[in-house]
Amino acid sequence: MRSYFALCAGAAAVTFALVSQGVAAADADSVPPSSLGATIATQGTAKGIPACASCHGAHGEGQPASGFPRLAGLGEAYFTAQLAAFADGSRPSPVMQPFAKMMSSGERAAVAEYFSSLPPPDGIRNSDTADPLTSDLGAWLATRGRWQQGLPACVQCHGSGGAGVGSVFPPLAGQPASYIEAQLHAWKDGKRAPGPMALMPTVAGKLSDADIDAVAAYYAEQAPASNASK
Ligand code: HEC
Ligand code: HEC
């Protein structure tokens, strides 16, 4: 076999590879990636990977009763990274590791593209892809942040409702809007000490004047809650 390959040029080797890998590999060559993704999802591959749908649901909706996660609507980059992590063992899973190892990078990209294009179940959407209404800007920044810009939501540190967390993260709820605005501008301008890990100068540096007005107005309207210290 070795001398056969040595004698024949690349074309013969490619043909052999396609034949030995069967239908799925041949498909990889002849159909667009989205169809390859759909084929693997619904039929599996000739190498013996079962249809993803058999565990993850016909529409990638998952099977909560069995603990199989939803795949529909996962971000493509996240999806590909998980398959790579299963394949290299850095994300251990006795079920997914062997499947991920058996997939070529083209096959992984194809299923990632396919599942990320499927609509998530009703009532669930990825908030990062939606644009905030201008009237919602303050609530949006407070509860979701702006990840495109690496800006976490205020609630992630200041707690639900801006109630404050422990002794390090002060409450925002019920502070005067003018006070909140002044503090944020002070950090932007380097006029307030940076505080723990310089978290607030980083946050404030990503806020425009309009953002500051909106988020300050939002927290000024929240009823002060008792400190949720742990
Ligand atoms: C035999 C059942 C089974 C099959 C078939 C299967 N999976 Fe999975 N899959 C699982 C389980 C179980 C997990 C959860 C692994 C864990 O606990 O980390 C998972 C997790 C995943 C995840 C991670 C999801 C997340 O939110 O991080 C991805 C991506 C994935 N599977 C893709 C696929 C693809 C693509 C296929 C088809 C090629 C497939 N799976 C086939 C059982 C299966
Ligand atoms: C990564 C964590 C983190 C995030 C996210 C965060 N903060 Fe802070 N914030 C802090 C810390 C820590 C302090 C205390 C700073 C100090 O000790 O000087 C603080 C303090 C503040 C203060 C001063 C409160 C006071 O009583 O003087 C304001 C105002 C504030 N943050 C507003 C916000 C707003 C608005 C957001 C969202 C746009 C936000 N923060 C997001 C960590 C965070």
PDB file of C-alpha atoms and ligand atoms in Angstrom:
ATOM      1  CA  MET A   1       0.000   0.000   0.000  1.00  0.00           C
ATOM      2  CA  ARG A   2       2.851   2.332   0.865  1.00  0.00           C
ATOM      3  CA  SER A   3       4.556   1.818  -2.486  1.00  0.00           C
ATOM      4  CA  TYR A   4       1.209   2.348  -4.209  1.00  0.00           C
ATOM      5  CA  PHE A   5       0.980   5.759  -2.595  1.00  0.00           C
ATOM      6  CA  ALA A   6       4.610   6.492  -3.303  1.00  0.00           C
ATOM      7  CA  LEU A   7       4.083   5.786  -6.974  1.00  0.00           C
ATOM      8  CA  CYS A   8       0.773   7.490  -7.460  1.00  0.00           C
ATOM      9  CA  ALA A   9       0.387  11.242  -7.288  1.00  0.00           C
ATOM     10  CA  GLY A  10      -1.790  13.153  -4.838  1.00  0.00           C
ATOM     11  CA  ALA A  11      -4.987  12.592  -6.786  1.00  0.00           C
ATOM     12  CA  ALA A  12      -5.007   8.866  -6.108  1.00  0.00           C
ATOM     13  CA  ALA A  13      -4.357   9.425  -2.405  1.00  0.00           C
ATOM     14  CA  VAL A  14      -7.228  11.884  -2.219  1.00  0.00           C
ATOM     15  CA  THR A  15      -9.559   9.458  -3.962  1.00  0.00           C
ATOM     16  CA  PHE A  16      -8.544   6.711  -1.556  1.00  0.00           C
ATOM     17  CA  ALA A  17      -9.126   8.976   1.423  1.00  0.00           C
ATOM     18  CA  LEU A  18     -12.576   9.921   0.200  1.00  0.00           C
ATOM     19  CA  VAL A  19     -13.572   6.324  -0.420  1.00  0.00           C
ATOM     20  CA  SER A  20     -12.257   5.155   2.937  1.00  0.00           C
ATOM     21  CA  GLN A  21     -14.068   7.938   4.777  1.00  0.00           C
ATOM     22  CA  GLY A  22     -17.297   7.183   2.975  1.00  0.00           C
ATOM     23  CA  VAL A  23     -20.258   9.373   2.280  1.00  0.00           C
ATOM     24  CA  ALA A  24     -19.713  12.159   4.788  1.00  0.00           C
ATOM     25  CA  ALA A  25     -16.223  12.936   3.550  1.00  0.00           C
ATOM     26  CA  ALA A  26     -17.380  12.855  -0.044  1.00  0.00           C
ATOM     27  CA  ASP A  27     -20.140  15.255   0.918  1.00  0.00           C
ATOM     28  CA  ALA A  28     -17.569  17.558   2.429  1.00  0.00           C
ATOM     29  CA  ASP A  29     -16.120  17.987  -1.016  1.00  0.00           C
ATOM     30  CA  SER A  30     -19.266  18.420  -3.043  1.00  0.00           C
ATOM     31  CA  VAL A  31     -21.879  20.234  -0.987  1.00  0.00           C
ATOM     32  CA  PRO A  32     -21.856  23.607   0.794  1.00  0.00           C
ATOM     33  CA  PRO A  33     -20.904  23.494   4.504  1.00  0.00           C
ATOM     34  CA  SER A  34     -24.426  24.261   5.718  1.00  0.00           C
ATOM     35  CA  SER A  35     -25.797  21.127   4.029  1.00  0.00           C
ATOM     36  CA  LEU A  36     -22.920  19.075   5.433  1.00  0.00           C
ATOM     37  CA  GLY A  37     -23.812  20.389   8.886  1.00  0.00           C
ATOM     38  CA  ALA A  38     -27.462  19.437   8.395  1.00  0.00           C
ATOM     39  CA  THR A  39     -26.472  15.972   7.180  1.00  0.00           C
ATOM     40  CA  ILE A  40     -24.259  15.280  10.182  1.00  0.00           C
ATOM     41  CA  ALA A  41     -26.887  16.690  12.533  1.00  0.00           C
ATOM     42  CA  THR A  42     -29.677  14.513  11.208  1.00  0.00           C
ATOM     43  CA  GLN A  43     -27.843  11.426   9.910  1.00  0.00           C
ATOM     44  CA  GLY A  44     -24.447  11.302  11.596  1.00  0.00           C
ATOM     45  CA  THR A  45     -21.290  10.396   9.710  1.00  0.00           C
ATOM     46  CA  ALA A  46     -20.027   7.294   7.945  1.00  0.00           C
ATOM     47  CA  LYS A  47     -17.275   7.022  10.581  1.00  0.00           C
ATOM     48  CA  GLY A  48     -19.960   6.100  13.099  1.00  0.00           C
ATOM     49  CA  ILE A  49     -20.873   9.342  14.835  1.00  0.00           C
ATOM     50  CA  PRO A  50     -24.612   9.113  15.529  1.00  0.00           C
ATOM     51  CA  ALA A  51     -26.922  11.912  14.428  1.00  0.00           C
ATOM     52  CA  CYS A  52     -26.476  14.853  16.791  1.00  0.00           C
ATOM     53  CA  ALA A  53     -30.284  15.119  16.759  1.00  0.00           C
ATOM     54  CA  SER A  54     -30.602  11.712  18.408  1.00  0.00           C
ATOM     55  CA  CYS A  55     -29.404  13.276  21.649  1.00  0.00           C
ATOM     56  CA  HIS A  56     -29.685  17.023  21.131  1.00  0.00           C
ATOM     57  CA  GLY A  57     -33.222  16.924  19.668  1.00  0.00           C
ATOM     58  CA  ALA A  58     -34.575  17.121  16.130  1.00  0.00           C
ATOM     59  CA  HIS A  59     -34.273  20.924  16.130  1.00  0.00           C
ATOM     60  CA  GLY A  60     -31.267  21.128  18.438  1.00  0.00           C
ATOM     61  CA  GLU A  61     -33.613  21.991  21.292  1.00  0.00           C
ATOM     62  CA  GLY A  62     -31.903  19.600  23.738  1.00  0.00           C
ATOM     63  CA  GLN A  63     -33.396  16.861  25.898  1.00  0.00           C
ATOM     64  CA  PRO A  64     -33.696  18.238  29.407  1.00  0.00           C
ATOM     65  CA  ALA A  65     -34.865  14.896  30.815  1.00  0.00           C
ATOM     66  CA  SER A  66     -31.561  13.293  29.773  1.00  0.00           C
ATOM     67  CA  GLY A  67     -29.411  16.325  30.444  1.00  0.00           C
ATOM     68  CA  PHE A  68     -28.468  16.767  26.766  1.00  0.00           C
ATOM     69  CA  PRO A  69     -27.925  20.478  26.171  1.00  0.00           C
ATOM     70  CA  ARG A  70     -29.657  22.678  23.631  1.00  0.00           C
ATOM     71  CA  LEU A  71     -27.471  23.459  20.611  1.00  0.00           C
ATOM     72  CA  ALA A  72     -29.867  25.591  18.550  1.00  0.00           C
ATOM     73  CA  GLY A  73     -28.784  29.198  18.502  1.00  0.00           C
ATOM     74  CA  LEU A  74     -25.434  28.742  20.297  1.00  0.00           C
ATOM     75  CA  GLY A  75     -22.826  31.151  18.965  1.00  0.00           C
ATOM     76  CA  GLU A  76     -20.708  29.656  16.192  1.00  0.00           C
ATOM     77  CA  ALA A  77     -17.384  30.581  17.816  1.00  0.00           C
ATOM     78  CA  TYR A  78     -18.496  29.174  21.175  1.00  0.00           C
ATOM     79  CA  PHE A  79     -19.718  25.977  19.492  1.00  0.00           C
ATOM     80  CA  THR A  80     -16.463  25.387  17.597  1.00  0.00           C
ATOM     81  CA  ALA A  81     -14.416  26.090  20.714  1.00  0.00           C
ATOM     82  CA  GLN A  82     -16.405  23.484  22.704  1.00  0.00           C
ATOM     83  CA  LEU A  83     -15.856  20.821  20.040  1.00  0.00           C
ATOM     84  CA  ALA A  84     -12.138  21.621  19.984  1.00  0.00           C
ATOM     85  CA  ALA A  85     -12.047  21.396  23.796  1.00  0.00           C
ATOM     86  CA  PHE A  86     -13.815  18.015  23.747  1.00  0.00           C
ATOM     87  CA  ALA A  87     -11.394  16.801  21.069  1.00  0.00           C
ATOM     88  CA  ASP A  88      -8.235  17.843  22.946  1.00  0.00           C
ATOM     89  CA  GLY A  89      -9.630  16.627  26.273  1.00  0.00           C
ATOM     90  CA  SER A  90      -9.546  20.003  28.022  1.00  0.00           C
ATOM     91  CA  ARG A  91     -13.348  19.709  28.375  1.00  0.00           C
ATOM     92  CA  PRO A  92     -13.832  16.138  29.541  1.00  0.00           C
ATOM     93  CA  SER A  93     -17.006  14.320  28.512  1.00  0.00           C
ATOM     94  CA  PRO A  94     -17.130  10.565  28.035  1.00  0.00           C
ATOM     95  CA  VAL A  95     -19.927  11.053  25.485  1.00  0.00           C
ATOM     96  CA  MET A  96     -18.763  14.019  23.414  1.00  0.00           C
ATOM     97  CA  GLN A  97     -14.969  13.504  23.453  1.00  0.00           C
ATOM     98  CA  PRO A  98     -14.901  10.521  21.066  1.00  0.00           C
ATOM     99  CA  PHE A  99     -17.347  12.187  18.668  1.00  0.00           C
ATOM    100  CA  ALA A 100     -15.402  15.432  18.582  1.00  0.00           C
ATOM    101  CA  LYS A 101     -12.129  13.559  18.007  1.00  0.00           C
ATOM    102  CA  MET A 102     -13.650  11.737  15.038  1.00  0.00           C
ATOM    103  CA  MET A 103     -14.730  14.964  13.319  1.00  0.00           C
ATOM    104  CA  SER A 104     -12.462  16.824  10.910  1.00  0.00           C
ATOM    105  CA  SER A 105     -12.134  20.558  11.426  1.00  0.00           C
ATOM    106  CA  GLY A 106     -14.330  21.065   8.344  1.00  0.00           C
ATOM    107  CA  GLU A 107     -17.042  18.868   9.838  1.00  0.00           C
ATOM    108  CA  ARG A 108     -16.866  20.718  13.146  1.00  0.00           C
ATOM    109  CA  ALA A 109     -17.171  24.063  11.396  1.00  0.00           C
ATOM    110  CA  ALA A 110     -20.129  22.759   9.389  1.00  0.00           C
ATOM    111  CA  VAL A 111     -22.121  21.570  12.424  1.00  0.00           C
ATOM    112  CA  ALA A 112     -21.278  24.769  14.284  1.00  0.00           C
ATOM    113  CA  GLU A 113     -22.610  26.832  11.400  1.00  0.00           C
ATOM    114  CA  TYR A 114     -25.705  24.640  11.140  1.00  0.00           C
ATOM    115  CA  PHE A 115     -26.697  24.677  14.820  1.00  0.00           C
ATOM    116  CA  SER A 116     -25.913  28.356  15.329  1.00  0.00           C
ATOM    117  CA  SER A 117     -28.294  29.139  12.466  1.00  0.00           C
ATOM    118  CA  LEU A 118     -31.197  27.251  14.066  1.00  0.00           C
ATOM    119  CA  PRO A 119     -33.609  29.435  16.028  1.00  0.00           C
ATOM    120  CA  PRO A 120     -33.402  29.074  19.809  1.00  0.00           C
ATOM    121  CA  PRO A 121     -36.591  27.886  21.549  1.00  0.00           C
ATOM    122  CA  ASP A 122     -39.421  30.414  21.792  1.00  0.00           C
ATOM    123  CA  GLY A 123     -38.881  33.141  24.313  1.00  0.00           C
ATOM    124  CA  ILE A 124     -35.093  32.788  24.400  1.00  0.00           C
ATOM    125  CA  ARG A 125     -32.888  35.088  22.411  1.00  0.00           C
ATOM    126  CA  ASN A 126     -29.300  36.131  22.616  1.00  0.00           C
ATOM    127  CA  SER A 127     -29.464  39.616  24.051  1.00  0.00           C
ATOM    128  CA  ASP A 128     -26.033  40.603  22.804  1.00  0.00           C
ATOM    129  CA  THR A 129     -27.138  40.538  19.188  1.00  0.00           C
ATOM    130  CA  ALA A 130     -30.127  42.795  19.816  1.00  0.00           C
ATOM    131  CA  ASP A 131     -29.810  46.563  20.002  1.00  0.00           C
ATOM    132  CA  PRO A 132     -31.150  48.329  23.063  1.00  0.00           C
ATOM    133  CA  LEU A 133     -33.979  50.765  22.606  1.00  0.00           C
ATOM    134  CA  THR A 134     -32.675  54.226  23.345  1.00  0.00           C
ATOM    135  CA  SER A 135     -35.314  54.578  26.059  1.00  0.00           C
ATOM    136  CA  ASP A 136     -34.038  51.359  27.666  1.00  0.00           C
ATOM    137  CA  LEU A 137     -30.363  52.286  27.577  1.00  0.00           C
ATOM    138  CA  GLY A 138     -29.932  52.697  31.335  1.00  0.00           C
ATOM    139  CA  ALA A 139     -31.689  49.432  32.197  1.00  0.00           C
ATOM    140  CA  TRP A 140     -29.806  47.717  29.402  1.00  0.00           C
ATOM    141  CA  LEU A 141     -26.377  48.784  30.632  1.00  0.00           C
ATOM    142  CA  ALA A 142     -27.331  47.981  34.220  1.00  0.00           C
ATOM    143  CA  THR A 143     -28.580  44.477  33.560  1.00  0.00           C
ATOM    144  CA  ARG A 144     -26.801  43.326  30.390  1.00  0.00           C
ATOM    145  CA  GLY A 145     -23.781  45.508  29.786  1.00  0.00           C
ATOM    146  CA  ARG A 146     -22.284  45.810  26.330  1.00  0.00           C
ATOM    147  CA  TRP A 147     -20.136  42.783  25.656  1.00  0.00           C
ATOM    148  CA  GLN A 148     -19.057  43.865  22.173  1.00  0.00           C
ATOM    149  CA  GLN A 149     -17.065  46.450  24.078  1.00  0.00           C
ATOM    150  CA  GLY A 150     -16.110  44.215  27.017  1.00  0.00           C
ATOM    151  CA  LEU A 151     -18.407  46.174  29.333  1.00  0.00           C
ATOM    152  CA  PRO A 152     -19.989  43.951  31.987  1.00  0.00           C
ATOM    153  CA  ALA A 153     -23.452  44.721  33.362  1.00  0.00           C
ATOM    154  CA  CYS A 154     -23.443  46.799  36.543  1.00  0.00           C
ATOM    155  CA  VAL A 155     -25.491  44.046  38.265  1.00  0.00           C
ATOM    156  CA  GLN A 156     -22.583  41.649  37.878  1.00  0.00           C
ATOM    157  CA  CYS A 157     -20.731  43.557  40.572  1.00  0.00           C
ATOM    158  CA  HIS A 158     -23.309  45.762  42.260  1.00  0.00           C
ATOM    159  CA  GLY A 159     -25.816  42.955  42.706  1.00  0.00           C
ATOM    160  CA  SER A 160     -29.384  42.465  41.647  1.00  0.00           C
ATOM    161  CA  GLY A 161     -31.286  45.741  41.605  1.00  0.00           C
ATOM    162  CA  GLY A 162     -28.050  47.607  42.425  1.00  0.00           C
ATOM    163  CA  ALA A 163     -28.484  46.641  46.063  1.00  0.00           C
ATOM    164  CA  GLY A 164     -24.745  46.297  46.652  1.00  0.00           C
ATOM    165  CA  VAL A 165     -22.741  43.165  47.479  1.00  0.00           C
ATOM    166  CA  GLY A 166     -20.701  42.752  50.624  1.00  0.00           C
ATOM    167  CA  SER A 167     -18.439  45.573  51.744  1.00  0.00           C
ATOM    168  CA  VAL A 168     -16.566  46.081  48.474  1.00  0.00           C
ATOM    169  CA  PHE A 169     -19.377  46.720  45.972  1.00  0.00           C
ATOM    170  CA  PRO A 170     -21.443  49.690  47.113  1.00  0.00           C
ATOM    171  CA  PRO A 171     -25.166  50.002  46.436  1.00  0.00           C
ATOM    172  CA  LEU A 172     -26.282  52.168  43.522  1.00  0.00           C
ATOM    173  CA  ALA A 173     -30.051  51.884  43.974  1.00  0.00           C
ATOM    174  CA  GLY A 174     -31.588  55.095  45.193  1.00  0.00           C
ATOM    175  CA  GLN A 175     -28.407  57.209  44.931  1.00  0.00           C
ATOM    176  CA  PRO A 176     -29.088  60.602  43.368  1.00  0.00           C
ATOM    177  CA  ALA A 177     -28.563  60.591  39.609  1.00  0.00           C
ATOM    178  CA  SER A 178     -26.300  63.621  39.877  1.00  0.00           C
ATOM    179  CA  TYR A 179     -24.112  61.789  42.421  1.00  0.00           C
ATOM    180  CA  ILE A 180     -23.773  58.664  40.238  1.00  0.00           C
ATOM    181  CA  GLU A 181     -22.986  60.813  37.195  1.00  0.00           C
ATOM    182  CA  ALA A 182     -20.359  62.773  39.085  1.00  0.00           C
ATOM    183  CA  GLN A 183     -18.616  59.596  40.297  1.00  0.00           C
ATOM    184  CA  LEU A 184     -18.520  58.065  36.830  1.00  0.00           C
ATOM    185  CA  HIS A 185     -17.124  61.265  35.325  1.00  0.00           C
ATOM    186  CA  ALA A 186     -14.586  61.474  38.137  1.00  0.00           C
ATOM    187  CA  TRP A 187     -13.261  57.999  37.284  1.00  0.00           C
ATOM    188  CA  LYS A 188     -13.218  58.809  33.590  1.00  0.00           C
ATOM    189  CA  ASP A 189     -11.194  61.933  34.338  1.00  0.00           C
ATOM    190  CA  GLY A 190      -8.891  60.284  36.875  1.00  0.00           C
ATOM    191  CA  LYS A 191     -10.288  62.420  39.719  1.00  0.00           C
ATOM    192  CA  ARG A 192     -11.442  59.631  42.030  1.00  0.00           C
ATOM    193  CA  ALA A 193      -9.076  56.995  43.427  1.00  0.00           C
ATOM    194  CA  PRO A 194      -9.311  53.848  41.285  1.00  0.00           C
ATOM    195  CA  GLY A 195     -10.551  51.555  44.079  1.00  0.00           C
ATOM    196  CA  PRO A 196     -10.230  47.750  44.075  1.00  0.00           C
ATOM    197  CA  MET A 197      -8.441  46.396  41.001  1.00  0.00           C
ATOM    198  CA  ALA A 198      -9.206  49.671  39.209  1.00  0.00           C
ATOM    199  CA  LEU A 199     -12.525  48.125  38.193  1.00  0.00           C
ATOM    200  CA  MET A 200     -14.494  51.365  38.012  1.00  0.00           C
ATOM    201  CA  PRO A 201     -12.059  53.410  35.898  1.00  0.00           C
ATOM    202  CA  THR A 202     -12.249  50.592  33.329  1.00  0.00           C
ATOM    203  CA  VAL A 203     -16.046  50.525  33.437  1.00  0.00           C
ATOM    204  CA  ALA A 204     -16.439  54.305  33.353  1.00  0.00           C
ATOM    205  CA  GLY A 205     -13.951  54.611  30.499  1.00  0.00           C
ATOM    206  CA  LYS A 206     -16.324  52.612  28.306  1.00  0.00           C
ATOM    207  CA  LEU A 207     -19.361  54.783  29.031  1.00  0.00           C
ATOM    208  CA  SER A 208     -20.308  57.748  26.842  1.00  0.00           C
ATOM    209  CA  ASP A 209     -21.934  60.830  28.371  1.00  0.00           C
ATOM    210  CA  ALA A 210     -25.319  59.538  27.157  1.00  0.00           C
ATOM    211  CA  ASP A 211     -24.623  56.145  28.778  1.00  0.00           C
ATOM    212  CA  ILE A 212     -23.758  57.843  32.063  1.00  0.00           C
ATOM    213  CA  ASP A 213     -26.936  59.937  32.061  1.00  0.00           C
ATOM    214  CA  ALA A 214     -29.073  56.895  31.269  1.00  0.00           C
ATOM    215  CA  VAL A 215     -27.578  54.502  33.805  1.00  0.00           C
ATOM    216  CA  ALA A 216     -27.533  57.162  36.538  1.00  0.00           C
ATOM    217  CA  ALA A 217     -31.218  57.906  35.910  1.00  0.00           C
ATOM    218  CA  TYR A 218     -31.961  54.180  35.987  1.00  0.00           C
ATOM    219  CA  TYR A 219     -30.344  53.598  39.384  1.00  0.00           C
ATOM    220  CA  ALA A 220     -31.752  56.780  40.869  1.00  0.00           C
ATOM    221  CA  GLU A 221     -35.212  55.351  40.180  1.00  0.00           C
ATOM    222  CA  GLN A 222     -34.569  51.966  41.769  1.00  0.00           C
ATOM    223  CA  ALA A 223     -35.951  51.672  45.274  1.00  0.00           C
ATOM    224  CA  PRO A 224     -33.087  51.312  47.730  1.00  0.00           C
ATOM    225  CA  ALA A 225     -32.959  47.700  48.944  1.00  0.00           C
ATOM    226  CA  SER A 226     -31.295  46.351  52.036  1.00  0.00           C
ATOM    227  CA  ASN A 227     -27.666  45.475  51.395  1.00  0.00           C
ATOM    228  CA  ALA A 228     -27.393  41.930  50.001  1.00  0.00           C
ATOM    229  CA  SER A 229     -24.127  41.222  51.769  1.00  0.00           C
ATOM    230  CA  LYS A 230     -22.833  37.703  51.977  1.00  0.00           C
TER     231      LYS A 230
HETATM  232  C1  HEC B   1     -25.148  10.110  22.693  1.00  0.00           C
HETATM  233  C2  HEC B   1     -25.655  11.448  22.888  1.00  0.00           C
HETATM  234  C3  HEC B   1     -24.979  12.593  22.127  1.00  0.00           C
HETATM  235  C4  HEC B   1     -24.775  12.693  20.781  1.00  0.00           C
HETATM  236  C5  HEC B   1     -25.120  11.677  19.691  1.00  0.00           C
HETATM  237  C6  HEC B   1     -24.187  13.996  20.559  1.00  0.00           C
HETATM  238  N1  HEC B   1     -24.042  14.642  21.743  1.00  0.00           N
HETATM  239 FE1  HEC B   1     -23.294  16.517  21.997  1.00  0.00          FE
HETATM  240  N2  HEC B   1     -23.507  16.357  24.009  1.00  0.00           N
HETATM  241  C7  HEC B   1     -23.970  15.233  24.670  1.00  0.00           C
HETATM  242  C8  HEC B   1     -23.822  15.422  26.093  1.00  0.00           C
HETATM  243  C9  HEC B   1     -24.190  14.425  27.170  1.00  0.00           C
HETATM  244  C10 HEC B   1     -23.269  16.713  26.270  1.00  0.00           C
HETATM  245  C11 HEC B   1     -22.873  17.402  27.589  1.00  0.00           C
HETATM  246  C12 HEC B   1     -21.381  17.165  27.817  1.00  0.00           C
HETATM  247  C13 HEC B   1     -20.892  17.736  29.140  1.00  0.00           C
HETATM  248  O1  HEC B   1     -21.441  17.352  30.172  1.00  0.00           O
HETATM  249  O2  HEC B   1     -19.954  18.548  29.122  1.00  0.00           O
HETATM  250  C14 HEC B   1     -23.092  17.277  24.939  1.00  0.00           C
HETATM  251  C15 HEC B   1     -22.582  18.548  24.694  1.00  0.00           C
HETATM  252  C16 HEC B   1     -22.391  19.081  23.437  1.00  0.00           C
HETATM  253  C17 HEC B   1     -21.922  20.413  23.172  1.00  0.00           C
HETATM  254  C18 HEC B   1     -21.609  21.486  24.217  1.00  0.00           C
HETATM  255  C19 HEC B   1     -22.832  22.369  24.380  1.00  0.00           C
HETATM  256  C20 HEC B   1     -22.598  23.571  25.275  1.00  0.00           C
HETATM  257  O3  HEC B   1     -23.569  24.311  25.540  1.00  0.00           O
HETATM  258  O4  HEC B   1     -21.456  23.813  25.731  1.00  0.00           O
HETATM  259  C21 HEC B   1     -21.814  20.550  21.827  1.00  0.00           C
HETATM  260  C22 HEC B   1     -21.352  21.776  21.088  1.00  0.00           C
HETATM  261  C23 HEC B   1     -22.250  19.307  21.242  1.00  0.00           C
HETATM  262  N3  HEC B   1     -22.595  18.435  22.249  1.00  0.00           N
HETATM  263  C24 HEC B   1     -22.292  19.058  19.882  1.00  0.00           C
HETATM  264  C25 HEC B   1     -22.690  17.846  19.324  1.00  0.00           C
HETATM  265  C26 HEC B   1     -22.668  17.589  17.915  1.00  0.00           C
HETATM  266  C27 HEC B   1     -22.254  18.584  16.842  1.00  0.00           C
HETATM  267  C28 HEC B   1     -23.092  16.299  17.748  1.00  0.00           C
HETATM  268  C29 HEC B   1     -23.207  15.527  16.462  1.00  0.00           C
HETATM  269  C30 HEC B   1     -21.998  15.405  15.680  1.00  0.00           C
HETATM  270  C31 HEC B   1     -23.375  15.768  19.071  1.00  0.00           C
HETATM  271  N4  HEC B   1     -23.118  16.738  20.001  1.00  0.00           N
HETATM  272  C32 HEC B   1     -23.835  14.470  19.309  1.00  0.00           C
HETATM  273  C33 HEC B   1     -24.509  14.100  24.074  1.00  0.00           C
HETATM  274  C34 HEC B   1     -24.493  13.827  22.729  1.00  0.00           C
HETATM  275  C1  HEC B   2     -16.303  44.566  37.660  1.00  0.00           C
HETATM  276  C2  HEC B   2     -17.049  45.058  38.810  1.00  0.00           C
HETATM  277  C3  HEC B   2     -17.873  46.333  38.609  1.00  0.00           C
HETATM  278  C4  HEC B   2     -18.753  46.619  37.604  1.00  0.00           C
HETATM  279  C5  HEC B   2     -19.106  45.763  36.398  1.00  0.00           C
HETATM  280  C6  HEC B   2     -19.329  47.897  37.901  1.00  0.00           C
HETATM  281  N1  HEC B   2     -18.825  48.368  39.067  1.00  0.00           N
HETATM  282 FE1  HEC B   2     -19.280  50.174  39.920  1.00  0.00          FE
HETATM  283  N2  HEC B   2     -18.003  49.749  41.462  1.00  0.00           N
HETATM  284  C7  HEC B   2     -17.215  48.625  41.566  1.00  0.00           C
HETATM  285  C8  HEC B   2     -16.396  48.743  42.768  1.00  0.00           C
HETATM  286  C9  HEC B   2     -15.359  47.735  43.262  1.00  0.00           C
HETATM  287  C10 HEC B   2     -16.730  49.986  43.359  1.00  0.00           C
HETATM  288  C11 HEC B   2     -16.111  50.592  44.621  1.00  0.00           C
HETATM  289  C12 HEC B   2     -14.997  51.522  44.175  1.00  0.00           C
HETATM  290  C13 HEC B   2     -14.223  52.103  45.352  1.00  0.00           C
HETATM  291  O1  HEC B   2     -14.046  51.413  46.361  1.00  0.00           O
HETATM  292  O2  HEC B   2     -13.784  53.262  45.199  1.00  0.00           O
HETATM  293  C14 HEC B   2     -17.738  50.581  42.520  1.00  0.00           C
HETATM  294  C15 HEC B   2     -18.326  51.815  42.772  1.00  0.00           C
HETATM  295  C16 HEC B   2     -19.254  52.429  41.951  1.00  0.00           C
HETATM  296  C17 HEC B   2     -19.838  53.738  42.212  1.00  0.00           C
HETATM  297  C18 HEC B   2     -19.563  54.618  43.408  1.00  0.00           C
HETATM  298  C19 HEC B   2     -20.664  54.415  44.408  1.00  0.00           C
HETATM  299  C20 HEC B   2     -20.485  55.320  45.602  1.00  0.00           C
HETATM  300  O3  HEC B   2     -21.237  55.140  46.593  1.00  0.00           O
HETATM  301  O4  HEC B   2     -19.635  56.226  45.570  1.00  0.00           O
HETATM  302  C21 HEC B   2     -20.695  53.997  41.191  1.00  0.00           C
HETATM  303  C22 HEC B   2     -21.542  55.237  41.013  1.00  0.00           C
HETATM  304  C23 HEC B   2     -20.642  52.859  40.292  1.00  0.00           C
HETATM  305  N3  HEC B   2     -19.749  51.936  40.796  1.00  0.00           N
HETATM  306  C24 HEC B   2     -21.401  52.751  39.159  1.00  0.00           C
HETATM  307  C25 HEC B   2     -21.373  51.646  38.301  1.00  0.00           C
HETATM  308  C26 HEC B   2     -22.190  51.541  37.125  1.00  0.00           C
HETATM  309  C27 HEC B   2     -23.211  52.553  36.667  1.00  0.00           C
HETATM  310  C28 HEC B   2     -21.856  50.360  36.546  1.00  0.00           C
HETATM  311  C29 HEC B   2     -22.381  49.773  35.245  1.00  0.00           C
HETATM  312  C30 HEC B   2     -22.270  50.624  34.067  1.00  0.00           C
HETATM  313  C31 HEC B   2     -20.843  49.733  37.363  1.00  0.00           C
HETATM  314  N4  HEC B   2     -20.588  50.550  38.418  1.00  0.00           N
HETATM  315  C32 HEC B   2     -20.257  48.529  37.097  1.00  0.00           C
HETATM  316  C33 HEC B   2     -17.192  47.557  40.708  1.00  0.00           C
HETATM  317  C34 HEC B   2     -17.921  47.448  39.536  1.00  0.00           C
END
